Short mmCIF file of C-alpha atoms in Angstrom, two decimals:
data_model
loop_
_atom_site.label_atom_id
_atom_site.label_comp_id
_atom_site.label_asym_id
_atom_site.label_seq_id
_atom_site.Cartn_x
_atom_site.Cartn_y
_atom_site.Cartn_z
CA MET D 1480 156.61 66.19 43.85
CA PRO D 1481 154.73 65.72 47.16
CA SER D 1482 152.06 68.21 48.10
CA GLN D 1483 152.55 70.60 51.02
CA GLY D 1484 150.19 68.47 53.15
CA ALA D 1485 152.15 65.32 52.23
CA VAL D 1486 155.42 66.95 53.28
CA ALA D 1487 153.90 68.04 56.58
CA ARG D 1488 152.73 64.45 57.24
CA GLN D 1489 156.20 63.08 56.34
CA VAL D 1490 157.72 65.52 58.86
CA THR D 1491 155.29 64.47 61.57
CA ARG D 1492 155.89 60.77 60.86
CA GLY D 1493 159.59 60.98 61.59
CA ALA D 1494 161.56 62.86 58.89
CA LEU D 1495 163.03 64.88 61.72
CA PRO D 1496 165.82 63.17 63.75
CA PRO D 1497 164.90 61.80 67.19
CA LEU D 1498 165.16 64.39 69.91
CA PRO D 1499 167.80 63.57 72.60
CA LYS D 1500 167.54 64.73 76.16
CA ILE D 1501 168.57 68.32 76.50
CA SER D 1502 171.63 67.38 78.57
CA ASP D 1503 172.74 64.99 75.83
CA LEU D 1504 172.08 67.55 73.09
CA MET D 1505 174.09 70.24 74.84
CA ARG D 1506 176.94 67.81 75.47
CA MET D 1507 176.82 66.45 71.89
CA TYR D 1508 177.25 69.87 70.39
CA ASP D 1509 179.26 71.45 73.24
CA VAL D 1510 176.51 74.04 73.79
CA SER D 1511 176.09 75.77 77.12
CA SER D 1512 173.96 78.87 77.74
CA LYS D 1513 175.82 82.15 77.35
CA HIS D 1514 174.58 84.88 79.68
CA TYR D 1515 175.59 87.71 77.37
CA LEU D 1516 173.33 86.24 74.65
CA GLY D 1517 170.36 86.09 77.04
CA GLN D 1518 169.92 82.39 76.35
CA ASN D 1519 167.32 80.32 78.17
CA PHE D 1520 166.58 77.27 76.07
CA LEU D 1521 162.99 75.93 75.99
CA PHE D 1522 162.98 72.23 75.37
CA ASP D 1523 159.58 70.86 76.41
CA LEU D 1524 157.97 69.83 73.12
CA LYS D 1525 154.47 70.02 74.61
CA ILE D 1526 155.08 73.71 75.25
CA THR D 1527 156.76 74.39 71.89
CA ASP D 1528 153.96 72.53 70.08
CA ARG D 1529 151.44 74.66 71.86
CA ILE D 1530 153.27 77.83 70.83
CA ALA D 1531 153.32 76.70 67.20
CA ARG D 1532 149.58 75.86 67.29
CA SER D 1533 148.63 79.19 68.96
CA ALA D 1534 150.59 81.06 66.32
CA ALA D 1535 148.61 79.19 63.57
CA VAL D 1536 151.78 78.56 61.52
CA LYS D 1537 150.27 75.93 59.18
CA GLY D 1538 150.79 77.02 55.62
CA CYS D 1539 152.74 80.11 56.70
CA THR D 1540 156.24 81.39 56.18
CA VAL D 1541 157.67 81.76 59.66
CA ILE D 1542 160.52 83.93 60.87
CA GLU D 1543 161.69 82.34 64.10
CA VAL D 1544 163.73 84.57 66.34
CA GLY D 1545 166.30 82.65 68.38
CA GLY D 1546 166.45 79.13 66.91
CA GLY D 1547 168.61 77.92 69.82
CA LEU D 1548 168.67 74.13 70.13
CA GLY D 1549 165.84 73.76 67.60
CA SER D 1550 162.96 72.60 69.76
CA LEU D 1551 160.55 75.35 68.68
CA THR D 1552 161.90 75.10 65.14
CA ARG D 1553 160.90 71.38 65.18
CA SER D 1554 157.40 72.19 66.43
CA ILE D 1555 156.92 74.88 63.75
CA VAL D 1556 157.92 72.45 61.01
CA SER D 1557 155.81 69.64 62.43
CA SER D 1558 152.81 71.98 62.49
CA GLY D 1559 152.90 72.26 58.76
CA CYS D 1560 154.54 75.59 58.07
CA MET D 1561 155.41 76.44 54.45
CA HIS D 1562 158.96 77.52 55.38
CA VAL D 1563 160.85 78.72 58.47
CA PHE D 1564 163.73 81.17 58.59
CA SER D 1565 165.46 80.35 61.86
CA VAL D 1566 167.45 83.42 63.04
CA GLU D 1567 170.31 82.53 65.38
CA LYS D 1568 173.50 84.28 66.46
CA ASP D 1569 175.30 81.42 68.27
CA LYS D 1570 177.50 79.43 65.91
CA ARG D 1571 177.40 76.40 68.19
CA CYS D 1572 173.61 76.15 67.74
CA ILE D 1573 173.86 76.87 64.02
CA GLU D 1574 176.50 74.28 63.26
CA GLY D 1575 174.97 71.67 65.56
CA PRO D 1576 171.27 71.05 66.22
CA LEU D 1577 169.88 73.60 63.74
CA GLN D 1578 172.02 72.31 60.90
CA GLU D 1579 170.92 68.75 61.72
CA LEU D 1580 167.28 69.82 61.48
CA SER D 1581 167.91 71.72 58.25
CA ASP D 1582 169.67 68.70 56.70
CA ALA D 1583 166.63 66.51 57.61
CA VAL D 1584 164.13 68.85 55.89
CA PRO D 1585 166.13 71.25 53.67
CA GLN D 1586 162.97 72.36 51.83
CA LYS D 1587 161.54 73.62 55.08
CA ILE D 1588 164.31 75.35 57.06
CA THR D 1589 166.70 78.18 56.19
CA ILE D 1590 169.19 79.10 58.94
CA VAL D 1591 169.87 82.81 59.12
CA GLU D 1592 173.02 83.61 61.05
CA GLY D 1593 172.96 87.01 62.63
CA ASP D 1594 171.69 89.40 65.28
CA ALA D 1595 167.89 89.57 65.30
CA LEU D 1596 168.11 93.32 66.04
CA LYS D 1597 169.90 93.82 62.67
CA ILE D 1598 168.18 91.22 60.47
CA ASP D 1599 166.09 92.66 57.61
CA GLU D 1600 162.91 90.61 57.82
CA GLU D 1601 161.49 92.20 54.69
CA ASP D 1602 164.51 90.87 52.74
CA LEU D 1603 163.88 87.34 54.05
CA LEU D 1604 160.27 87.50 52.81
CA ARG D 1605 161.39 88.64 49.37
CA ARG D 1606 163.29 85.34 49.04
CA VAL D 1607 160.07 83.35 49.10
CA LEU D 1608 158.37 85.66 46.56
CA LEU D 1609 155.58 86.40 48.99
CA THR D 1610 152.62 88.37 47.69
CA ARG D 1611 151.67 91.42 49.75
CA THR D 1612 148.35 91.24 51.58
CA PRO D 1613 146.15 94.38 51.44
CA TRP D 1614 146.50 96.31 54.70
CA LEU D 1615 142.75 96.33 55.45
CA SER D 1616 142.25 92.63 54.67
CA ASP D 1617 140.36 90.69 57.33
CA THR D 1618 142.74 87.78 56.74
CA PRO D 1619 146.31 88.21 58.01
CA PRO D 1620 149.24 87.50 55.69
CA PRO D 1621 150.54 83.97 55.57
CA VAL D 1622 153.55 85.04 57.66
CA ARG D 1623 154.27 84.80 61.40
CA ILE D 1624 157.00 86.09 63.67
CA VAL D 1625 157.49 83.48 66.35
CA GLY D 1626 160.20 83.10 68.94
CA ASN D 1627 161.43 82.39 72.42
CA LEU D 1628 163.16 85.78 72.53
CA PRO D 1629 166.55 86.14 74.24
CA PHE D 1630 165.63 87.88 77.45
CA ASN D 1631 168.27 90.59 77.12
CA ILE D 1632 167.05 91.93 73.78
CA SER D 1633 163.27 91.36 74.03
CA ALA D 1634 162.32 95.00 74.64
CA PRO D 1635 164.65 96.35 71.93
CA LEU D 1636 163.18 93.85 69.47
CA LEU D 1637 159.65 94.94 70.34
CA THR D 1638 160.77 98.54 69.78
CA LYS D 1639 162.31 97.67 66.43
CA TRP D 1640 159.02 96.18 65.18
CA LEU D 1641 157.02 99.04 66.70
CA HIS D 1642 159.04 101.62 64.78
CA GLN D 1643 158.61 99.67 61.51
CA LEU D 1644 154.82 99.51 62.00
CA ALA D 1645 154.56 103.21 62.98
CA GLN D 1646 156.14 104.33 59.69
CA PRO D 1647 153.98 105.62 56.82
CA GLN D 1648 152.68 102.76 54.67
CA GLY D 1649 155.16 101.84 52.00
CA SER D 1650 158.20 102.25 54.27
CA GLN D 1651 157.23 99.81 57.05
CA GLY D 1652 159.84 97.06 56.50
CA LEU D 1653 158.36 93.80 57.67
CA PHE D 1654 154.82 95.19 57.59
CA ASN D 1655 154.99 96.08 53.96
CA TYR D 1656 153.67 92.59 53.48
CA GLY D 1657 150.59 93.30 55.59
CA ARG D 1658 149.50 93.14 59.22
CA ILE D 1659 151.79 90.28 60.24
CA PRO D 1660 151.08 88.80 63.71
CA LEU D 1661 153.87 88.31 66.26
CA HIS D 1662 153.70 85.44 68.80
CA LEU D 1663 156.52 85.72 71.31
CA MET D 1664 157.78 84.14 74.52
CA LEU D 1665 158.97 86.93 76.88
CA GLN D 1666 159.84 87.23 80.54
CA LYS D 1667 156.53 87.24 82.38
CA GLU D 1668 157.18 90.72 83.72
CA LEU D 1669 157.74 92.08 80.23
CA THR D 1670 154.53 90.50 79.00
CA GLU D 1671 152.76 92.18 81.89
CA ARG D 1672 154.22 95.52 80.82
CA VAL D 1673 153.14 94.96 77.25
CA THR D 1674 149.56 94.10 78.15
CA ALA D 1675 149.08 96.36 81.18
CA GLN D 1676 146.10 98.65 81.55
CA PRO D 1677 145.75 102.12 83.14
CA GLY D 1678 146.08 102.00 86.93
CA ASN D 1679 148.28 98.91 86.86
CA ARG D 1680 151.78 99.28 88.23
CA HIS D 1681 153.19 97.95 84.90
CA TRP D 1682 151.33 100.57 82.87
CA GLY D 1683 153.86 102.84 81.20
CA ARG D 1684 155.77 103.82 78.08
CA LEU D 1685 156.02 100.34 76.56
CA SER D 1686 152.33 99.51 77.18
CA ILE D 1687 151.18 102.84 75.67
CA THR D 1688 153.32 102.87 72.58
CA LEU D 1689 152.76 99.23 71.67
CA GLN D 1690 148.98 99.30 72.34
CA ASN D 1691 148.58 102.39 70.18
CA TRP D 1692 149.71 100.39 67.12
CA PHE D 1693 149.05 96.75 68.12
CA HIS D 1694 146.24 94.62 69.54
CA VAL D 1695 148.00 92.83 72.42
CA SER D 1696 147.00 89.76 74.38
CA ALA D 1697 148.76 87.62 76.99
CA GLY D 1698 149.00 83.85 76.60
CA VAL D 1699 150.24 80.82 78.51
CA VAL D 1700 152.61 81.20 81.46
CA VAL D 1701 155.66 78.89 81.34
CA PRO D 1702 157.36 78.23 84.68
CA GLY D 1703 161.08 78.93 84.91
CA LYS D 1704 161.79 75.24 85.51
CA CYS D 1705 160.89 74.54 81.84
CA PHE D 1706 163.91 76.54 80.62
CA VAL D 1707 167.61 75.56 80.60
CA PRO D 1708 169.31 77.06 82.51
CA VAL D 1709 166.50 77.73 84.93
CA PRO D 1710 165.92 81.53 85.21
CA LYS D 1711 164.65 83.24 88.34
CA VAL D 1712 161.51 84.32 86.47
CA SER D 1713 158.70 82.62 84.49
CA GLY D 1714 158.09 83.19 80.82
CA GLN D 1715 154.82 84.15 79.25
CA MET D 1716 153.52 84.24 75.69
CA VAL D 1717 152.24 87.43 74.15
CA SER D 1718 150.56 88.04 70.81
CA LEU D 1719 150.77 91.35 68.98
CA VAL D 1720 148.57 91.96 65.93
CA PRO D 1721 148.98 95.24 64.06
CA ARG D 1722 145.94 97.51 64.15
CA ALA D 1723 144.48 98.58 60.83
CA GLN D 1724 144.83 102.11 62.13
CA PRO D 1725 146.57 103.33 65.28
CA LEU D 1726 144.28 104.45 68.09
CA VAL D 1727 145.74 107.92 67.61
CA ASP D 1728 147.73 109.13 64.64
CA ILE D 1729 150.85 110.42 66.32
CA ASN D 1730 154.60 110.40 65.87
CA CYS D 1731 155.96 107.34 67.63
CA THR D 1732 159.32 108.84 68.70
CA MET D 1733 157.60 111.93 70.10
CA LEU D 1734 155.19 109.74 72.12
CA GLU D 1735 158.06 107.78 73.52
CA ARG D 1736 159.85 110.89 74.64
CA PHE D 1737 156.68 112.40 76.15
CA THR D 1738 155.80 109.27 78.12
CA ALA D 1739 159.47 108.94 79.30
CA VAL D 1740 159.11 112.33 80.91
CA LEU D 1741 155.58 111.89 82.19
CA PHE D 1742 156.08 108.46 83.76
CA GLY D 1743 159.20 109.60 85.55
CA GLN D 1744 156.67 111.25 87.88
CA ARG D 1745 153.80 108.89 87.46
CA ARG D 1746 152.26 109.48 90.89
CA LYS D 1747 152.13 113.28 90.62
CA MET D 1748 148.98 115.04 89.42
CA LEU D 1749 149.31 116.26 85.86
CA ARG D 1750 149.01 119.91 86.83
CA ARG D 1751 152.29 119.36 88.74
CA SER D 1752 154.15 116.82 86.63
CA LEU D 1753 153.73 118.88 83.46
CA ARG D 1754 155.47 121.82 85.18
CA HIS D 1755 158.66 119.91 84.41
CA LEU D 1756 158.03 120.83 80.78
CA ILE D 1757 155.98 124.01 81.04
CA PRO D 1758 156.94 126.28 83.94
CA SER D 1759 153.73 128.35 83.92
CA GLU D 1760 150.90 126.74 85.90
CA ALA D 1761 148.39 128.80 83.94
CA ASP D 1762 149.78 127.47 80.63
CA VAL D 1763 149.67 123.91 81.97
CA LEU D 1764 145.99 124.31 82.95
CA GLU D 1765 145.13 125.80 79.59
CA LEU D 1766 146.90 122.96 77.75
CA LEU D 1767 145.05 120.31 79.82
CA ARG D 1768 141.75 122.09 79.06
CA VAL D 1769 142.50 121.93 75.31
CA ALA D 1770 143.46 118.25 75.55
CA GLN D 1771 140.28 117.55 77.55
CA VAL D 1772 142.25 115.96 80.40
CA ASP D 1773 141.47 116.47 84.14
CA PRO D 1774 144.36 118.34 85.82
CA GLU D 1775 143.91 116.27 88.97
CA ASN D 1776 144.53 112.99 87.11
CA ARG D 1777 147.86 111.18 87.24
CA ALA D 1778 149.76 109.81 84.24
CA GLU D 1779 149.30 106.22 85.41
CA ASP D 1780 145.48 106.63 85.33
CA LEU D 1781 145.24 107.90 81.70
CA GLY D 1782 144.44 105.62 78.76
CA VAL D 1783 146.26 105.52 75.45
CA GLU D 1784 143.98 107.99 73.67
CA GLU D 1785 144.10 110.56 76.50
CA LEU D 1786 147.88 110.34 76.73
CA CYS D 1787 148.33 110.73 72.98
CA ARG D 1788 145.96 113.70 72.95
CA LEU D 1789 147.98 115.29 75.74
CA ALA D 1790 151.29 114.50 73.99
CA LYS D 1791 150.11 116.20 70.82
CA ALA D 1792 149.04 119.26 72.78
CA VAL D 1793 152.34 119.50 74.63
CA ASP D 1794 154.33 119.00 71.43
CA ASP D 1795 152.66 122.06 69.94
CA VAL D 1796 154.25 124.27 72.61
CA VAL D 1797 157.44 122.61 73.82
CA VAL D 1798 160.30 120.50 72.55
CA ILE D 1799 159.73 117.39 74.69
CA MET D 1800 163.26 115.98 74.69
CA PRO D 1801 166.40 116.50 72.55
CA GLN D 1802 166.41 114.58 69.27
CA SER D 1803 169.55 112.73 70.37
CA SER D 1804 167.86 111.30 73.45
CA THR D 1805 167.83 107.54 73.74
CA ILE D 1806 164.76 105.82 75.16
CA VAL D 1807 165.75 103.05 77.49
CA TYR D 1808 163.13 100.31 77.99
#
């Protein structure tokens, strides 16, 4: 039986089928982008190879979100991954290019048909009998989440993983296997929101909640012309690595609700914007004093720790939003 390294070399040397032009591939399998699926196929192998390298997939089990036409799948396999679960919803992609890749290297690729928002990633990892990595280990688990995310579900997917991470240890879903890194292609504007800092116009609910639980960093920008069909926006990579401990120990849903209210009036001074929640100005000023936050500050100027401190103080005296409220990103 060949070693893992030998298999990786065989793949690189041509075990995978030749890659046709994207127009030929789409015609061959009768695949065209469907708007309702948020599909923008990425087909430049130089870019997909770079994504696979930056995610450090060699020797790792990879859950790829949005297999599409298989270009990123190919780069992940060629980079020496242990195994890749390619999650895809579109039957045309599953029965065409992804199945062709899987047939070429069946020991490397498992196609998972379904909606990425509903897939149980922890269950996929059980299939490969993965050993859990201690949470405080300096070395990340040999697992990566990688994907060119469908633009229309990118924010909900980030929220799904955020809520898993923010659960008490032992009930964290995917993150029960350790601090698994995520390497994702998003719309550039969404990456800017994820990585924004206080004072930036993109700073808001998504930045704050994600950065409380993840280390985030922006990566390479990919022009829209590299996607098919060509979107009106560029894409940009982002990496999210779970923190060993959140910046502030706080209930995630409560923080979402609080920032939803606060950033609805982001330009108002806090002594005024908080009156939406607490009618008495004297009570607002006392709360800000307890939270050690300047009343003249605005929500958009506060960092994660200040906002979390303020959210905790407010939650002690007021129900921020009804439990049935839906947070829209």
